[in-house]
Tab-separated table of C-alpha atoms in Angstrom:
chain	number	residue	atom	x	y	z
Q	1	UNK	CA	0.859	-17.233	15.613
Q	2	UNK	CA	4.627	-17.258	14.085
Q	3	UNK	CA	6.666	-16.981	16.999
Q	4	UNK	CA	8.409	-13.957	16.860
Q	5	UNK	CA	11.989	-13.535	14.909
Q	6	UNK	CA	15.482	-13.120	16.925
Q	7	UNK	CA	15.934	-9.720	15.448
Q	8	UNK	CA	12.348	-8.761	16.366
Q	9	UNK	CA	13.698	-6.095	18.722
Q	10	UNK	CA	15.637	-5.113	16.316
Q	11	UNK	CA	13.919	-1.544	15.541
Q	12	UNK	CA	12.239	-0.778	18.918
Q	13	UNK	CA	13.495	2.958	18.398
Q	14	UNK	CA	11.858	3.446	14.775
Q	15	UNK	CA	8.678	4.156	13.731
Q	16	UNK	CA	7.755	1.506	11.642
Q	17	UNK	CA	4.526	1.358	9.286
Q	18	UNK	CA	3.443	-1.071	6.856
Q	19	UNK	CA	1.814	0.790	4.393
Q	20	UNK	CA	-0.636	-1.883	3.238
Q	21	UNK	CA	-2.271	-4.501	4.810
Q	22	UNK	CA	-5.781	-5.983	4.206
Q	23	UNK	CA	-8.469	-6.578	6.434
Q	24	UNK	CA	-10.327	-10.042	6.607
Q	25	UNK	CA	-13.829	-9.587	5.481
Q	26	UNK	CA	-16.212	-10.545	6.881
Q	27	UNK	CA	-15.082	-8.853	10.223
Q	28	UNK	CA	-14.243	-11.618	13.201
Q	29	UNK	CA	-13.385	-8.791	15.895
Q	30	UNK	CA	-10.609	-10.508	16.058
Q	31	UNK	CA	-7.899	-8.062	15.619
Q	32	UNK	CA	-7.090	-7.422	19.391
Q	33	UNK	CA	-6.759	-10.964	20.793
Q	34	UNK	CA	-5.132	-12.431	17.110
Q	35	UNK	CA	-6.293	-15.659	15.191
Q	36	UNK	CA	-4.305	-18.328	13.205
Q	37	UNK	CA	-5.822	-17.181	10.270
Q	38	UNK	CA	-4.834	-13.462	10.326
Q	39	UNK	CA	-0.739	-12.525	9.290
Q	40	UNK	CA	-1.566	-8.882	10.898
Q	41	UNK	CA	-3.014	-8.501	14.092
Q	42	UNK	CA	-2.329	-6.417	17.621
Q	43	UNK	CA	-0.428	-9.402	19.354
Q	44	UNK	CA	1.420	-10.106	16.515
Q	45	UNK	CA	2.402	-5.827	15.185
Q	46	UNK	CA	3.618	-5.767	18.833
Q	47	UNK	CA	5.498	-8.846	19.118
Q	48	UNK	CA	7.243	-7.944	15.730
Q	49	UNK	CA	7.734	-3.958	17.033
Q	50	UNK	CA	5.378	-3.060	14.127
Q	51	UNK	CA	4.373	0.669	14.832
Q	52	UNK	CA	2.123	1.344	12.441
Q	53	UNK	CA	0.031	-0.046	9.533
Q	54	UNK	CA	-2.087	1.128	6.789
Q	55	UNK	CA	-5.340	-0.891	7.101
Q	56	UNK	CA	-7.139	-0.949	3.782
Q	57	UNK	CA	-10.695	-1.140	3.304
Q	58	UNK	CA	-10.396	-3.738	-0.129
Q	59	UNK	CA	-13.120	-4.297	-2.719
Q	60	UNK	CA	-13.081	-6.301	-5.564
Q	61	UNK	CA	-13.682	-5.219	-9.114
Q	62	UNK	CA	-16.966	-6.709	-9.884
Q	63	UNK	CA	-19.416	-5.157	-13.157
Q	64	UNK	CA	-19.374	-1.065	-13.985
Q	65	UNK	CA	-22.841	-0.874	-13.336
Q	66	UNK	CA	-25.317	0.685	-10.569
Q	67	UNK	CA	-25.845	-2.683	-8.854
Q	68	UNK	CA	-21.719	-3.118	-8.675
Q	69	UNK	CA	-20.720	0.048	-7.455
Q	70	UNK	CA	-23.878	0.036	-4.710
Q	71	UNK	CA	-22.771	-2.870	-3.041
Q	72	UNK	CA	-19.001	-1.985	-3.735
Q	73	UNK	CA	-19.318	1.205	-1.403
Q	74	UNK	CA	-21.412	-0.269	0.880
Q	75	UNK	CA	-18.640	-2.806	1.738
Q	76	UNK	CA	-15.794	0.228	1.690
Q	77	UNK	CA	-17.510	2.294	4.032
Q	78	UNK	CA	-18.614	-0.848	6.608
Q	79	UNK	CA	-14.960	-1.913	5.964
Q	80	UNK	CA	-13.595	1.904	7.436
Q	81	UNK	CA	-16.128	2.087	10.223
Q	82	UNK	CA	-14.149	-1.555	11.542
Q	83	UNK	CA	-11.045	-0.094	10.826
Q	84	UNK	CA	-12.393	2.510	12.820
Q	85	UNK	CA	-13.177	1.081	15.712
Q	86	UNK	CA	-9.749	-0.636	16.054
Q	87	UNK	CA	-8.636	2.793	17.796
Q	88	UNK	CA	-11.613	1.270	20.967
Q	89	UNK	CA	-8.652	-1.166	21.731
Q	90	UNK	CA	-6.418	-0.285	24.255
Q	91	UNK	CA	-2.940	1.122	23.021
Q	92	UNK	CA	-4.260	1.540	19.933
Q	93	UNK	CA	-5.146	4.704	18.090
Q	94	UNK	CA	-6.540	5.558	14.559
Q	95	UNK	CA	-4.680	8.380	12.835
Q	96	UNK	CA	-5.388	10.644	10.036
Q	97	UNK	CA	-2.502	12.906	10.108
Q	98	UNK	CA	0.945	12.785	9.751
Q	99	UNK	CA	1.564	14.153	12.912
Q	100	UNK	CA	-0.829	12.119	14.779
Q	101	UNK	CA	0.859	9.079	13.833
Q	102	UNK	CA	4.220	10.276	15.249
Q	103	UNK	CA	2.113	11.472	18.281
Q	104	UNK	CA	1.262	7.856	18.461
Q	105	UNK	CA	4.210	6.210	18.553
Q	106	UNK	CA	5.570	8.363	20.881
Q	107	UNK	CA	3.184	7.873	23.184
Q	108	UNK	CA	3.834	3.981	22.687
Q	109	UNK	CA	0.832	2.787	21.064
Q	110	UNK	CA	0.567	1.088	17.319
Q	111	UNK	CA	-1.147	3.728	14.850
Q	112	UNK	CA	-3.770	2.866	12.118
Q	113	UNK	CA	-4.040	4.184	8.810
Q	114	UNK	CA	-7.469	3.901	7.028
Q	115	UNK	CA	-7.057	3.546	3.377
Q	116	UNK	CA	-8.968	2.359	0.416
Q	117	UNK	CA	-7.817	0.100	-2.128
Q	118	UNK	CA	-10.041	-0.036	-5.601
Q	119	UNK	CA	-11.303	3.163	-6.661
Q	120	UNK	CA	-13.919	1.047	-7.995
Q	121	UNK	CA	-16.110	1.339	-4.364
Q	122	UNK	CA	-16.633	5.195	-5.020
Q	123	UNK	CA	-18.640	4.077	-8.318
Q	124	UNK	CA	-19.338	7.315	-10.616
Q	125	UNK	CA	-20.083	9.393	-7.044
Q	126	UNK	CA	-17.399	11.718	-6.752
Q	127	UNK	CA	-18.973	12.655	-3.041
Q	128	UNK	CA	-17.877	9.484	-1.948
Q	129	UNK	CA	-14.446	9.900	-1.743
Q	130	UNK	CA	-15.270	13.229	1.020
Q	131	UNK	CA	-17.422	10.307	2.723
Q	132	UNK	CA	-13.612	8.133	2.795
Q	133	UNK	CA	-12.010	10.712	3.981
Q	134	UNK	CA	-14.484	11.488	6.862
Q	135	UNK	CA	-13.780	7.690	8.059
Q	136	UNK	CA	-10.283	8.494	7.956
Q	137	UNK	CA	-8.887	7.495	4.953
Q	138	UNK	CA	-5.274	8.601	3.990
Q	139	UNK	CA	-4.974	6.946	0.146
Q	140	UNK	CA	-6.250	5.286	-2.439
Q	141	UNK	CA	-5.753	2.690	-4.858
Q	142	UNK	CA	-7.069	3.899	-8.502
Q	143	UNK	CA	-7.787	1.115	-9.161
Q	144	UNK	CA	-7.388	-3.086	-8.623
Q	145	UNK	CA	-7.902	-5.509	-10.884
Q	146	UNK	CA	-9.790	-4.896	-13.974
Q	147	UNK	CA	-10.377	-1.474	-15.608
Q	148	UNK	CA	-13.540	0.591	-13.313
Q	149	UNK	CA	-14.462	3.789	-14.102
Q	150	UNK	CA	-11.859	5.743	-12.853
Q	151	UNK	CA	-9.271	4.059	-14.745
Q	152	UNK	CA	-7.200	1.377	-16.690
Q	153	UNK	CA	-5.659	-1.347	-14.289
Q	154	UNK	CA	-2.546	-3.043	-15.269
Q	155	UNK	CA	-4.498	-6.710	-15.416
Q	156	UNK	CA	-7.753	-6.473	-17.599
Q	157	UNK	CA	-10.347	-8.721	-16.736
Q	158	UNK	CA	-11.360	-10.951	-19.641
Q	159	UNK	CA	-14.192	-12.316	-17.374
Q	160	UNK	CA	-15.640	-8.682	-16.775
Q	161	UNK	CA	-15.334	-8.581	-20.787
Q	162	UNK	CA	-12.411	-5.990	-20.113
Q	163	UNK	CA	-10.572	-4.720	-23.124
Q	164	UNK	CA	-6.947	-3.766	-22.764
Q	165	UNK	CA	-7.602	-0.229	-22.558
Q	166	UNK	CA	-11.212	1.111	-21.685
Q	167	UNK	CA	-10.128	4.597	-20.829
Q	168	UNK	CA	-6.504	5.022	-22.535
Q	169	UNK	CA	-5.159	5.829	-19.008
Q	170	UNK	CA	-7.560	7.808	-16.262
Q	171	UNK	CA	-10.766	8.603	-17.560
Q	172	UNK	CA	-12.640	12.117	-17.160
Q	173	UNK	CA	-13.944	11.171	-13.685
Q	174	UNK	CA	-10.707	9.772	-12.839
Q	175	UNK	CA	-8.961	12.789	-13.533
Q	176	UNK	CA	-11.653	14.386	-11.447
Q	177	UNK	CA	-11.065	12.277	-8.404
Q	178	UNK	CA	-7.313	13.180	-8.252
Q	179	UNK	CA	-8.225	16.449	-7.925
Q	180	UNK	CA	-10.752	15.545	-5.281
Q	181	UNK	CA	-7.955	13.387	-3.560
Q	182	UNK	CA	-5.981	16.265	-3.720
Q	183	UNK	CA	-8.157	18.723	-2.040
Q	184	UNK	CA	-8.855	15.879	0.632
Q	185	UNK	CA	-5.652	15.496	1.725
Q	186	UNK	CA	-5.700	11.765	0.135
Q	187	UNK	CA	-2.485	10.514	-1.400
Q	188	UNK	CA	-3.160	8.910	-5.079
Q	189	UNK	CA	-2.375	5.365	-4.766
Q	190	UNK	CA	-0.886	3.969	-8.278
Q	191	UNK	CA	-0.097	0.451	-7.246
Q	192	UNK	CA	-2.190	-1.948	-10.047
Q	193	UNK	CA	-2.608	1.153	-12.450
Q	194	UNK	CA	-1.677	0.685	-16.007
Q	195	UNK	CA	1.080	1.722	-16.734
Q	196	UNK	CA	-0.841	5.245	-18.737
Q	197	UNK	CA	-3.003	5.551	-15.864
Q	198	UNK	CA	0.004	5.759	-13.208
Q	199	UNK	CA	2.136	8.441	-15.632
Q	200	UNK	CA	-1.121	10.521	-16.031
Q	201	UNK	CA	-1.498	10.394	-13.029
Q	202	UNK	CA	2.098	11.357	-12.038
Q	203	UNK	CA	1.044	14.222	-14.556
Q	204	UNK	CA	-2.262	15.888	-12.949
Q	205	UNK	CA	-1.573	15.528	-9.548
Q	206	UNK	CA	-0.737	18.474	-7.313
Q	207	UNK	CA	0.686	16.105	-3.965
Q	208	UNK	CA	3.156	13.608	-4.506
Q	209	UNK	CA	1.865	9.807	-5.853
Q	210	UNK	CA	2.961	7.065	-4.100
Q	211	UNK	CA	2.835	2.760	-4.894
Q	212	UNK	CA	1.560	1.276	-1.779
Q	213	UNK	CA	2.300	-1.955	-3.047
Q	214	UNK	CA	4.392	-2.897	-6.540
Q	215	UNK	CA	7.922	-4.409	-6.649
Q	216	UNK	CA	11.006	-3.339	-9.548
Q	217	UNK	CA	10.158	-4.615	-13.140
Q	218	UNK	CA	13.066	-5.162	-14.100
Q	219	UNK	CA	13.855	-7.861	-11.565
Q	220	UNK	CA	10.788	-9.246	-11.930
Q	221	UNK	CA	8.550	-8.670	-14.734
Q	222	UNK	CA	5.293	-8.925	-13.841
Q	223	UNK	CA	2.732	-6.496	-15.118
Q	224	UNK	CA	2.006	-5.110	-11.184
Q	225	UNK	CA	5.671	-3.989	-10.827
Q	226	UNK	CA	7.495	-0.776	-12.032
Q	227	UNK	CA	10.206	-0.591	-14.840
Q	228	UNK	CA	12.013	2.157	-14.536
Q	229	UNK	CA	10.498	5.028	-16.173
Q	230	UNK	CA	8.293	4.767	-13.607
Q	231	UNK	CA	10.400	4.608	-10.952
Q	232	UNK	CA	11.734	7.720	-12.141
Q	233	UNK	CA	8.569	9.869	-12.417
Q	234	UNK	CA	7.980	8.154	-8.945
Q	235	UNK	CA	11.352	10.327	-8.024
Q	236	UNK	CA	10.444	13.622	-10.132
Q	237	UNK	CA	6.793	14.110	-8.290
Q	238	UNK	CA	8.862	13.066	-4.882
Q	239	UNK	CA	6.664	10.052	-4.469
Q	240	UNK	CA	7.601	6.668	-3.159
Q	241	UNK	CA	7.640	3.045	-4.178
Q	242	UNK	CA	7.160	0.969	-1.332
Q	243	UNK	CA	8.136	-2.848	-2.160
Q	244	UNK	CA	5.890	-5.635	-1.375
Q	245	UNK	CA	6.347	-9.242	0.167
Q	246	UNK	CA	4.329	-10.649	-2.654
Q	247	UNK	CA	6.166	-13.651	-4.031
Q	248	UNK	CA	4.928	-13.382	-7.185
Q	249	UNK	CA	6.261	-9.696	-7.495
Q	250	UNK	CA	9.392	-10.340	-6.419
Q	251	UNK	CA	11.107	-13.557	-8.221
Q	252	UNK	CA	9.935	-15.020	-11.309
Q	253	UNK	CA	8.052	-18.142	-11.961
Q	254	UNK	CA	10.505	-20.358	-12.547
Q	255	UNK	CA	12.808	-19.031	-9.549
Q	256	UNK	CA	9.880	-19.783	-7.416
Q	257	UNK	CA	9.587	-23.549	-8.496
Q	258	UNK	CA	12.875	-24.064	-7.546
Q	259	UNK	CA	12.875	-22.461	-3.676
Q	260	UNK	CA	10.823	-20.239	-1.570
Q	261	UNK	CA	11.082	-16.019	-2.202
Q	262	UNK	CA	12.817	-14.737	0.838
Q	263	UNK	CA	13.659	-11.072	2.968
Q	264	UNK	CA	17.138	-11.044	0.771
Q	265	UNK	CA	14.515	-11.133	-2.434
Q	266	UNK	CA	12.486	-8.343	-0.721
Q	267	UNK	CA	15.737	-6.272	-0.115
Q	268	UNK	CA	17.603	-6.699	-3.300
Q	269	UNK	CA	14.365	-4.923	-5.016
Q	270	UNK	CA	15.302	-2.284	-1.882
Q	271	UNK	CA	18.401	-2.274	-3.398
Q	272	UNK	CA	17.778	-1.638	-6.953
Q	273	UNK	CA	15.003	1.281	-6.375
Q	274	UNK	CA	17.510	3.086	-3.864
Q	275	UNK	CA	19.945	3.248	-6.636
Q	276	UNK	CA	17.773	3.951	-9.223
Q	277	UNK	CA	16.023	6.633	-7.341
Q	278	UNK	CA	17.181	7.290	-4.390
Q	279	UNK	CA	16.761	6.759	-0.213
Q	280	UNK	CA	13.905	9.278	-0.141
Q	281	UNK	CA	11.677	7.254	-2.441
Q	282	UNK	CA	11.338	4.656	-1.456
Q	283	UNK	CA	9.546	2.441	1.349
Q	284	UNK	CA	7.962	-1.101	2.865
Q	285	UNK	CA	4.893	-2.502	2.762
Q	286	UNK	CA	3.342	-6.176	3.187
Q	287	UNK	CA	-0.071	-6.635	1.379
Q	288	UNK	CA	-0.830	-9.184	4.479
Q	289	UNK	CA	-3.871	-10.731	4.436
Q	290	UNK	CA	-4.051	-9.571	0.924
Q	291	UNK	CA	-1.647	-12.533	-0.662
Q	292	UNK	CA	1.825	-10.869	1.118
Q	293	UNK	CA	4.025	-12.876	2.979
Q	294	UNK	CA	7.517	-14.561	2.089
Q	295	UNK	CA	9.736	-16.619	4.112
Q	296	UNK	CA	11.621	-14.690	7.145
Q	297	UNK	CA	8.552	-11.969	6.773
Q	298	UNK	CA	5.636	-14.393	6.867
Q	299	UNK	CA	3.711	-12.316	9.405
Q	300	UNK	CA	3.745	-9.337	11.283
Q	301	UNK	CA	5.990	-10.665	14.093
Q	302	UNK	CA	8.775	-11.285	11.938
Q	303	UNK	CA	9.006	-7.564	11.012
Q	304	UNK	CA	12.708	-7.128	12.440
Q	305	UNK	CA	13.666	-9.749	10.340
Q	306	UNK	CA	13.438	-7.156	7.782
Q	307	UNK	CA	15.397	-4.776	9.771
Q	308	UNK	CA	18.171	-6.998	10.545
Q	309	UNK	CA	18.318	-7.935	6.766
Q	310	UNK	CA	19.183	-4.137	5.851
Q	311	UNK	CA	21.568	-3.494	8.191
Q	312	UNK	CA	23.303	-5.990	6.526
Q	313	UNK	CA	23.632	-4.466	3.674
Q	314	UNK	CA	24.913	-1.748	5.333
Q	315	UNK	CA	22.388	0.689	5.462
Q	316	UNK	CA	22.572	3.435	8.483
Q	317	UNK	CA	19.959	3.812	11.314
Q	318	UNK	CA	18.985	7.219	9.517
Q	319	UNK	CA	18.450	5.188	5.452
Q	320	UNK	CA	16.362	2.476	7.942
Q	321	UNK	CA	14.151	4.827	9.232
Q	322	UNK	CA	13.185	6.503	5.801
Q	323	UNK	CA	12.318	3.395	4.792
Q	324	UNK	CA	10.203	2.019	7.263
Q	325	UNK	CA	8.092	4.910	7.311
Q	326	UNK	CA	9.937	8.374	7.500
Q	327	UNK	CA	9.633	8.571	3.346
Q	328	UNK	CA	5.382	7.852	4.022
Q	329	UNK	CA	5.157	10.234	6.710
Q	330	UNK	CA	6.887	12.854	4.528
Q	331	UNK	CA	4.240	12.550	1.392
Q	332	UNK	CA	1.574	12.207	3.847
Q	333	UNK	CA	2.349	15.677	5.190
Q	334	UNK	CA	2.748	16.964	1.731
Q	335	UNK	CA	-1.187	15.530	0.768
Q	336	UNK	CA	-2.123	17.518	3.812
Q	337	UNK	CA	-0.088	20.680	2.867
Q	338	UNK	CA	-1.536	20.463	-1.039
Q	339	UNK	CA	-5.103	20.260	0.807
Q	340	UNK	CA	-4.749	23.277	2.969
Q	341	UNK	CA	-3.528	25.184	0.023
Q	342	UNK	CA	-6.593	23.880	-1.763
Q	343	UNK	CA	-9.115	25.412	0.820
């Protein structure tokens, strides 16, 4: 494990979730004791005063068919009953709510956040997504990779025979499962959408919609980031962009070649989102064990590094805290105020 930072105690007051992390699949049941392998994992959240993380039940984009989708939400729901059961570990326990997570961290454990990333696991079975939500899933992600039948994603899949558009943004039973989301409680994940299918859905849905995942286009342009019309219909449904430590997202190609994507990189996109849209829209997330880490934030331990790296820049204890995870909690109470309207 990456021994932890200095400035890892650098946060121990504030609530601090990650609002997307993947979970290694097949299962190891290794999340409690930690593994060289994993970049999130209980030893390391708590050595890097991690409070909180969104795990995310991931599945591939594989062929629109009956075969694909069966064996897509098979995987997504055996993927939430793990994340599930991480809650059986002491100090540990798996949230659904808003208010349980800050019940949570008061009571000094870590909290978990089910979510699912791909909408591609719920197939064309709208009853699915109720079935998520049961596990305990907060979000999710329209769609990954390659178009499914929800929606267009912002990288087609010429191997899956994808055409740039299949559905000219969300499709019927996309549109359909927003509303669903809504009802659920479920925030509407828009991190790899196309760009149509993110403003449509910006459009049609009742809760604010959130990127779980995407960096600032126009630092880095790189057809999973943001330019800033989006970022700004991000701000006008009161949603939140929450910037990734994907290298890739962050720098350009030939900035990479030349020396390793670093915190500062991850901040300055903090930077240019806060004043584009504002303090209140904006947020942090890894995508560990997904392709995430950079240097200074290459696992979970080195989470104050982030910390220390924004105040800095000179950001106050009350702008730090909205970031790490104030800004989630709030559109995570508003999904759950939207759904109680909804009943």
């Amino acid at each position: 494990m990456t021994d932890p930072s200095p400035q890892a105690t650098a946060h121990p007051t504030l609530l601090t979730i990650d609002t997307h992390v993947d979970i290694p699949w097949p299962d190891r049941g290794d999340f409690a004791i930690g593994a060289p392998s994993r970049r999130v994992d209980l030893p390391r959240m708590r050595a890097g005063g991690l409070g909180a993380a969104c795990l995310v039940a991931y599945v591939g984009q594989d062929a629109r068919d009956d075969a694909g989708h069966s064996a897509a939400s098979t995987r997504a729901l055996a993927m939430l009953g793990v994340i599930a059961r991480t809650g059986e570990n002491a100090g540990v326990q798996v949230c659904d709510t808003a208010a349980a997570v800050r019940a949570a961290h008061a009571a000094g454990d870590i909290a978990i956040i089910p979510a699912v990333e791909n909408g591609y696991a719920m197939g064309e079975d709208l009853s699915l997504i109720a079935r998520f939500r049961a596990l305990g899933a907060r979000y999710m992600t329209l769609t990954h990779n390659g178009h499914n039948q929800l929606a267009d994603s912002a990288r087609p899949m010429h191997h899956l025979n994808d055409p740039e558009s299949l559905h000219g943004g969300l499709s019927a039973l996309g549109r359909n499962a927003v509303a669903e989301m809504n009802r659920l409680g479920m925030l509407v994940d828009v991190s790899h959408t196309a760009r149509t299918t993110m403003m449509q859905a910006v459009d049609l849905s009742r809760a604010p919609v959130f990127a779980s995942h995407s960096c600032v286009r126009a630092l880095c342009d790189h057809p999973r980031n943001l330019d800033d019309e989006q970022l700004d219909a991000l701000r006008a449904c009161g949603g939140v962009i929450h910037i990734t430590a994907m290298d890739a997202f962050l720098r350009p190609r030939d900035v990479r070649e030349m020396r390793p994507v670093t915190v500062a990189d991850f901040v300055d996109h903090i930077d240019y989102a806060v004043k584009r849209i504002g303090i209140d829209h904006v947020g942090i997330s890894s995508d560990f064990d997904g392709g995430g880490g950079i240097r200074g934030w290459a696992d979970a331990s080195q989470s104050g590094n982030l910390t220390a790296e924004l105040r800095s820049r000179g950001y106050d204890n009350s702008q730090i805290a909205a970031l790490w995870g104030e800004n989630f909690l709030r559109i995570l109470k508003q999904a759950e105020e939207v759904a109680r309207t909804m009943a």
